[in-house]
Coordinates of C-alpha atoms in Angstrom, one line a residue:
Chain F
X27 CA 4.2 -30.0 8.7
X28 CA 5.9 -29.2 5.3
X29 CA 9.3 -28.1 5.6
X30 CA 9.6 -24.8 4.3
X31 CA 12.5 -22.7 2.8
X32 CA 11.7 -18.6 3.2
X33 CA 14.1 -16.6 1.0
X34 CA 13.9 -13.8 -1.4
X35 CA 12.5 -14.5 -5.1
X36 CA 14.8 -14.6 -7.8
X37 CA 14.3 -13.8 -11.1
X38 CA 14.6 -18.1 -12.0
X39 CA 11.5 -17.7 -9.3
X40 CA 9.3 -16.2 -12.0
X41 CA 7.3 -18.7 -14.1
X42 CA 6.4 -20.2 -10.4
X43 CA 5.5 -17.1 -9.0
X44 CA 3.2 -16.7 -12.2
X45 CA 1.5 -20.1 -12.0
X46 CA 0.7 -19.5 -8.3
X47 CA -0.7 -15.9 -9.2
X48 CA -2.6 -17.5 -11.9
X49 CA -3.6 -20.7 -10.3
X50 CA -6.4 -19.0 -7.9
X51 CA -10.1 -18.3 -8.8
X52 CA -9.4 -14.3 -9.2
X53 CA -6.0 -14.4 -10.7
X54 CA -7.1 -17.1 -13.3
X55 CA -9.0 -14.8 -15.6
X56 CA -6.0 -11.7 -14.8
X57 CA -3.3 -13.3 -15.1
X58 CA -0.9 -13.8 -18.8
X59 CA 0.5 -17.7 -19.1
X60 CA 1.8 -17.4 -22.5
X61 CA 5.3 -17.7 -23.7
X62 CA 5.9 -14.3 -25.0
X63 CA 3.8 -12.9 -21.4
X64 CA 6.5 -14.4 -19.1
X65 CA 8.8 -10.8 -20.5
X66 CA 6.4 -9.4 -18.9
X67 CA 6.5 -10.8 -15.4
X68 CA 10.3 -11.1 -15.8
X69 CA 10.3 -6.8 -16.2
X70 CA 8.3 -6.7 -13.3
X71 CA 10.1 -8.5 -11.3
X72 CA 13.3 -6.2 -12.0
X73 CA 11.2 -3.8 -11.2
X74 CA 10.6 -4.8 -7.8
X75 CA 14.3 -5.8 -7.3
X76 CA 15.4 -2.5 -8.1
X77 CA 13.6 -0.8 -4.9
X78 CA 15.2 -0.7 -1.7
X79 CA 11.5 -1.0 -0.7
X80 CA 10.3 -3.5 -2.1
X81 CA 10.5 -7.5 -1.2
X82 CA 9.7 -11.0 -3.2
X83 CA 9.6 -13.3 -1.3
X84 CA 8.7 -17.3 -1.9
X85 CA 8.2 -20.5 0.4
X86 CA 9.9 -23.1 -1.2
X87 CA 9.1 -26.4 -0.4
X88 CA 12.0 -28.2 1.3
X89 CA 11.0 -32.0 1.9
X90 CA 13.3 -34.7 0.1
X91 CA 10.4 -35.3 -2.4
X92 CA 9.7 -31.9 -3.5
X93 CA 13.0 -30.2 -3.2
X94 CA 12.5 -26.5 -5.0
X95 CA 9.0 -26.6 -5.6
X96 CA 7.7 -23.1 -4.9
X97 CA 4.4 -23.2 -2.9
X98 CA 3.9 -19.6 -1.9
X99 CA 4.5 -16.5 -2.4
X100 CA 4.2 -13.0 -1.1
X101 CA 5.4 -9.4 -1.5
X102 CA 6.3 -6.5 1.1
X103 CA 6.9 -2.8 0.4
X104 CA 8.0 -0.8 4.0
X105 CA 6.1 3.0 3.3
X106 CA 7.9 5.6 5.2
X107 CA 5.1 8.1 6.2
X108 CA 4.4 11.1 8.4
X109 CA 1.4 10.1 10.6
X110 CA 1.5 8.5 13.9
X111 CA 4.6 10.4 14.8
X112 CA 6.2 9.3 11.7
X113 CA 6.7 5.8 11.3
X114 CA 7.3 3.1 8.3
X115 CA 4.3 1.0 7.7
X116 CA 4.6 -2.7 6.1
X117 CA 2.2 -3.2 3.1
X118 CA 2.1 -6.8 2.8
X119 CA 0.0 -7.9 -0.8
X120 CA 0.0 -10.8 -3.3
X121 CA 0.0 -13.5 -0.8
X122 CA -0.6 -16.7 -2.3
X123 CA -0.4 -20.1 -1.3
X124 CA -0.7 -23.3 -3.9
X125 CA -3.9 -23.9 -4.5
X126 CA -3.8 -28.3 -3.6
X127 CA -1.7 -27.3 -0.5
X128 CA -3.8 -25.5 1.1
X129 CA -4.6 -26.3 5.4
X130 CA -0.9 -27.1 6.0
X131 CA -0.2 -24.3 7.4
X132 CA 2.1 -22.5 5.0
X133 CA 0.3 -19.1 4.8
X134 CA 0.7 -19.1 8.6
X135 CA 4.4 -19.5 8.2
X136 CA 4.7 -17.2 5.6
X137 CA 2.7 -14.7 7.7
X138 CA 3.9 -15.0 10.6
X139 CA 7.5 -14.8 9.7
X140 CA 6.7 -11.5 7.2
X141 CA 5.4 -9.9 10.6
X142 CA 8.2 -10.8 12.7
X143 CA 10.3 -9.4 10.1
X144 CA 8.6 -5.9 9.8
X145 CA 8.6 -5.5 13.5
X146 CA 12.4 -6.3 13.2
X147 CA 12.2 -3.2 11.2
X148 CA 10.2 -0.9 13.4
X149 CA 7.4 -0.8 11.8
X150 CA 4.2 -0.3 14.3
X151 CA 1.8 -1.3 11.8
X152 CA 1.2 -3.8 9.1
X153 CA -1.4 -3.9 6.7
X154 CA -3.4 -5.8 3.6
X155 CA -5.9 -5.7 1.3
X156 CA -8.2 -8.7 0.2
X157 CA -10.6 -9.2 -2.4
X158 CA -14.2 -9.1 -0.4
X159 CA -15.3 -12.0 -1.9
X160 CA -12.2 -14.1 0.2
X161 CA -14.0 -15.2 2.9
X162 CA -11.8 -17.8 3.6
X163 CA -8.5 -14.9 3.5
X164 CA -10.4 -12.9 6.1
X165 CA -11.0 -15.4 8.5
X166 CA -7.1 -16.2 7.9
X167 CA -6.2 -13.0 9.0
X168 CA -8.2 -12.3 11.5
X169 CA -6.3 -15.7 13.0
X170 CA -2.9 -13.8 12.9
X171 CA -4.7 -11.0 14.7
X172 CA -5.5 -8.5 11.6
X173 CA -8.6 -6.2 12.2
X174 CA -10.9 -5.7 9.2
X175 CA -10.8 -1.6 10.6
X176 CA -10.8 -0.2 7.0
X177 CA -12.6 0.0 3.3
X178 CA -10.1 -1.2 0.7
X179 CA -11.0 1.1 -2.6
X180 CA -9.3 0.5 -6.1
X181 CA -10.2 2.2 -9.2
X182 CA -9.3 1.1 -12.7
X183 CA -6.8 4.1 -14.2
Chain E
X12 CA -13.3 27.9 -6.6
X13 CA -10.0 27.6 -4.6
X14 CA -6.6 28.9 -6.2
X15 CA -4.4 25.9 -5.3
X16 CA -0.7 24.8 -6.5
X17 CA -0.5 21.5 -6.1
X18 CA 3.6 20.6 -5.5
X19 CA 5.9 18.4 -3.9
X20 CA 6.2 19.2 0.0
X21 CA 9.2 20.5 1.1
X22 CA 11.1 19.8 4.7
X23 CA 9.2 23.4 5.2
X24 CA 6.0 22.3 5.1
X25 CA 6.1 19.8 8.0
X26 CA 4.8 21.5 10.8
X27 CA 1.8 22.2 8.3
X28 CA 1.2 18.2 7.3
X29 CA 1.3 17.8 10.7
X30 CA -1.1 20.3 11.7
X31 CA -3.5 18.9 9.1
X32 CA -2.7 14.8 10.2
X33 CA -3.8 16.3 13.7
X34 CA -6.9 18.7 12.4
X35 CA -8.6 14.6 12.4
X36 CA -11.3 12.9 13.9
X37 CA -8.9 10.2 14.3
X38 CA -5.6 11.9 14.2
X39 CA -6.0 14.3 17.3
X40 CA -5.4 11.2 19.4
X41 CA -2.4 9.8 17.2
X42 CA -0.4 12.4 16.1
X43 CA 2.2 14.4 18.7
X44 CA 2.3 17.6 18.4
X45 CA 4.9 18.9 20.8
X46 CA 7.9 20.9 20.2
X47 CA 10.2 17.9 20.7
X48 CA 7.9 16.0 18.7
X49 CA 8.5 17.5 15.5
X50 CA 11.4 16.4 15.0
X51 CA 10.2 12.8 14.4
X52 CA 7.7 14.4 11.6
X53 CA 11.3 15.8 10.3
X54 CA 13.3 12.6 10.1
X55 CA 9.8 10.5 8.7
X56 CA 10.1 13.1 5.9
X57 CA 13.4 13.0 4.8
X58 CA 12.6 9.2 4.8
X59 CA 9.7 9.6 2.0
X60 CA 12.2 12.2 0.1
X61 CA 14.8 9.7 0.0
X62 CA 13.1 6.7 -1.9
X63 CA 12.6 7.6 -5.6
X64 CA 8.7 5.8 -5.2
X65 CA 7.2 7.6 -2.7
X66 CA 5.8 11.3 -2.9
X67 CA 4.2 13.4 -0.2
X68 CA 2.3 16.0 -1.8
X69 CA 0.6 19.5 -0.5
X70 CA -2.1 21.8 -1.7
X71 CA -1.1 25.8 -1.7
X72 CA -3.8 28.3 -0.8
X73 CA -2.5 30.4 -3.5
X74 CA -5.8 33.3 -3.5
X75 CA -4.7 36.6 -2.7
X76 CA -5.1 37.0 1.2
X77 CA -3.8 33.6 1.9
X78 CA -0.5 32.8 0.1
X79 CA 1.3 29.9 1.0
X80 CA -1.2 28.5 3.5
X81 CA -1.3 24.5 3.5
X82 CA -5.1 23.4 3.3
X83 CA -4.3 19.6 1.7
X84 CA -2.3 16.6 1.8
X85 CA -1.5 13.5 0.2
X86 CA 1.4 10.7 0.0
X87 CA 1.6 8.6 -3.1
X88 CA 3.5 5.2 -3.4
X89 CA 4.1 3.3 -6.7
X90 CA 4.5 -0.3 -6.1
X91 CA 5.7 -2.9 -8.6
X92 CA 3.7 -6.0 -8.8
X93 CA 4.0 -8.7 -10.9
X94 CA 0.1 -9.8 -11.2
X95 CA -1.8 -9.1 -13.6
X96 CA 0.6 -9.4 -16.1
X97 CA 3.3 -7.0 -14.0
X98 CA 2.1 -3.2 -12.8
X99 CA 3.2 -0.9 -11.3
X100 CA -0.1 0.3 -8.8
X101 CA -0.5 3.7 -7.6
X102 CA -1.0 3.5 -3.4
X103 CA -2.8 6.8 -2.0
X104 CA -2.7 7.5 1.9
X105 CA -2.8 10.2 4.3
X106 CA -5.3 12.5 2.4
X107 CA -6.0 15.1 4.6
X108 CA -7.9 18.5 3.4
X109 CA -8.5 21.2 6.4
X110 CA -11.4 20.6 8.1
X111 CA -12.5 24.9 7.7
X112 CA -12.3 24.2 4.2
X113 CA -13.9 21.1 3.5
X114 CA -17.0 21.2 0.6
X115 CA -14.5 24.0 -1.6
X116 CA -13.6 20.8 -3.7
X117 CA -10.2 20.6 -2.7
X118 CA -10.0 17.2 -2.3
X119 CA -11.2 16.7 -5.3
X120 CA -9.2 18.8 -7.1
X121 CA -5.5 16.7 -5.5
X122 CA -7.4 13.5 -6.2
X123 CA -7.9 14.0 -10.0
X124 CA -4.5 15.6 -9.9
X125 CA -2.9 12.2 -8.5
X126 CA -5.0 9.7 -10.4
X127 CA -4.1 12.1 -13.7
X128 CA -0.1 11.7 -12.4
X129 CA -0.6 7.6 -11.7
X130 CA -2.1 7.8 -15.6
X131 CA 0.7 9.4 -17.0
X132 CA 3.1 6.9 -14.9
X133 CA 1.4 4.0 -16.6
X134 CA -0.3 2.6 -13.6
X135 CA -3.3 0.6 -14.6
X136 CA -4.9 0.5 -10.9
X137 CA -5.0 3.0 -7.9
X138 CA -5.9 2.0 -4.4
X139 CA -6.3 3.6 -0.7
X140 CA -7.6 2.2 2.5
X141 CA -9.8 4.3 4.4
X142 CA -11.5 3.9 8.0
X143 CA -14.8 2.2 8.4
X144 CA -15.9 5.3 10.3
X145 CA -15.0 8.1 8.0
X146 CA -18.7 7.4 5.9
X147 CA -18.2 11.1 4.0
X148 CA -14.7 10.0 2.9
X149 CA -16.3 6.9 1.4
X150 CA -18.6 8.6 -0.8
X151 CA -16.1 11.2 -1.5
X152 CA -13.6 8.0 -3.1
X153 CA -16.8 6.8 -4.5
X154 CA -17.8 9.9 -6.6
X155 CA -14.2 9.9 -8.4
X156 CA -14.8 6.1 -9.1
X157 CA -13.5 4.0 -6.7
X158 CA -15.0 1.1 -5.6
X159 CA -15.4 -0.6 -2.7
X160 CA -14.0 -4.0 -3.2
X161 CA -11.5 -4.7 -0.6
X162 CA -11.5 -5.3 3.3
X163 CA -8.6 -3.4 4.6
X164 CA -7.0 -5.2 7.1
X165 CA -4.3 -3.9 9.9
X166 CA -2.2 -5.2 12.4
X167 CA -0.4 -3.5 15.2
X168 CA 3.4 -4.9 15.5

């Protein structure tokens, strides 16, 4: 089991959290690894650390060989709304796990422990959206008990 | 055609969003609509009015014999993400039109209205969920260009 460190992104996070976003078969023709296109990802991540909202979060790997290597990565937003008798709901989105560490059970950890922390919060439900062609990420969610109950709809603005 | 006024909702209009969340297929079972319970809708919304990223909206019947009368909803979160190159993404949820005054193009009329707002707002994606059952709503999302291209996956906490 690799010993992992959960803790909030900061912004010396970045350039990780970029390579992992890139570094996966849908990201990789998405995603900006230039020089001048880390700005970019740096903006955004102020961005996201100026919401109350909004959470960055990153496993970092902890064993004595790899001290600070970031393997995964994930963000939460908690969405107050009105329906079901008013209740905040935890969006969970941009999971992503390294690519060459994958079946060692650090999406389960990251998971399970970004769960546990929206039910610390109240929330009654959590939910996701994956790309259909993630076979592999369903299957993975249905594991932590997600229900594939909904159509996930995007359009390009 | 409709007169509508499409504006913010106001602490007000709560016992009509909640009238419409219940006026559902699936929300008549979910939503409480007691006295007492109203006061949970209440404390939801000044929840959503207190975050600068969220934005529940409602549709005004503004034709002559029905001023004022509440006939849609909608919420609107802007998330920041860093992929693809750093965004901020336009979630819609809780779209609700009366059901006595569905096929008047209401809903189409708040949809363009909020992907025209996420435009202006610089957001280069908008995305919903939507139930497997609600077939209509599908090809409702599908005629204002959405596609189809996500499982939507939820977890009860």
């Amino acid at each position: 089991m690799t010993d992992l460190n959960l803790r909030l992104a900061t912004r010396a996070d970045v350039p990780a959290i970029r390579a992992l976003l890139g570094d996966d078969k849908l990201g990789q023709t998405r995603e900006d690894m230039s020089e001048e296109g880390l700005q970019k990802y740096l903006k955004a991540f102020e961005a996201i650390n100026n919401t109350a909202d909004n959470e960055l979060w990153v496993a970092e790997n902890t064993g004595k060989h790899n001290t600070g290597e970031i393997v995964g990565t994930w963000q939460v937003t908690y969405i107050p709304y009105l329906s079901r008798g008013g209740n905040v709901r935890c969006l969970i989105e941009a999971v992503r796990t390294a690519s060459n560490r994958r079946g060692e059970g650090i999406g389960y950890t990251m998971m399970e422990f970004a769960l546990e922390q929206a039910r610390q919060r109240g929330c009654l439900l959590a939910q996701l959206t994956t790309d259909k062609t993630r076979g592999d990420a369903h299957r993975f969610y249905q594991k932590l008990g997600f229900i594939s109950t909904h159509e996930g709809m995007k359009i390009q603005l």
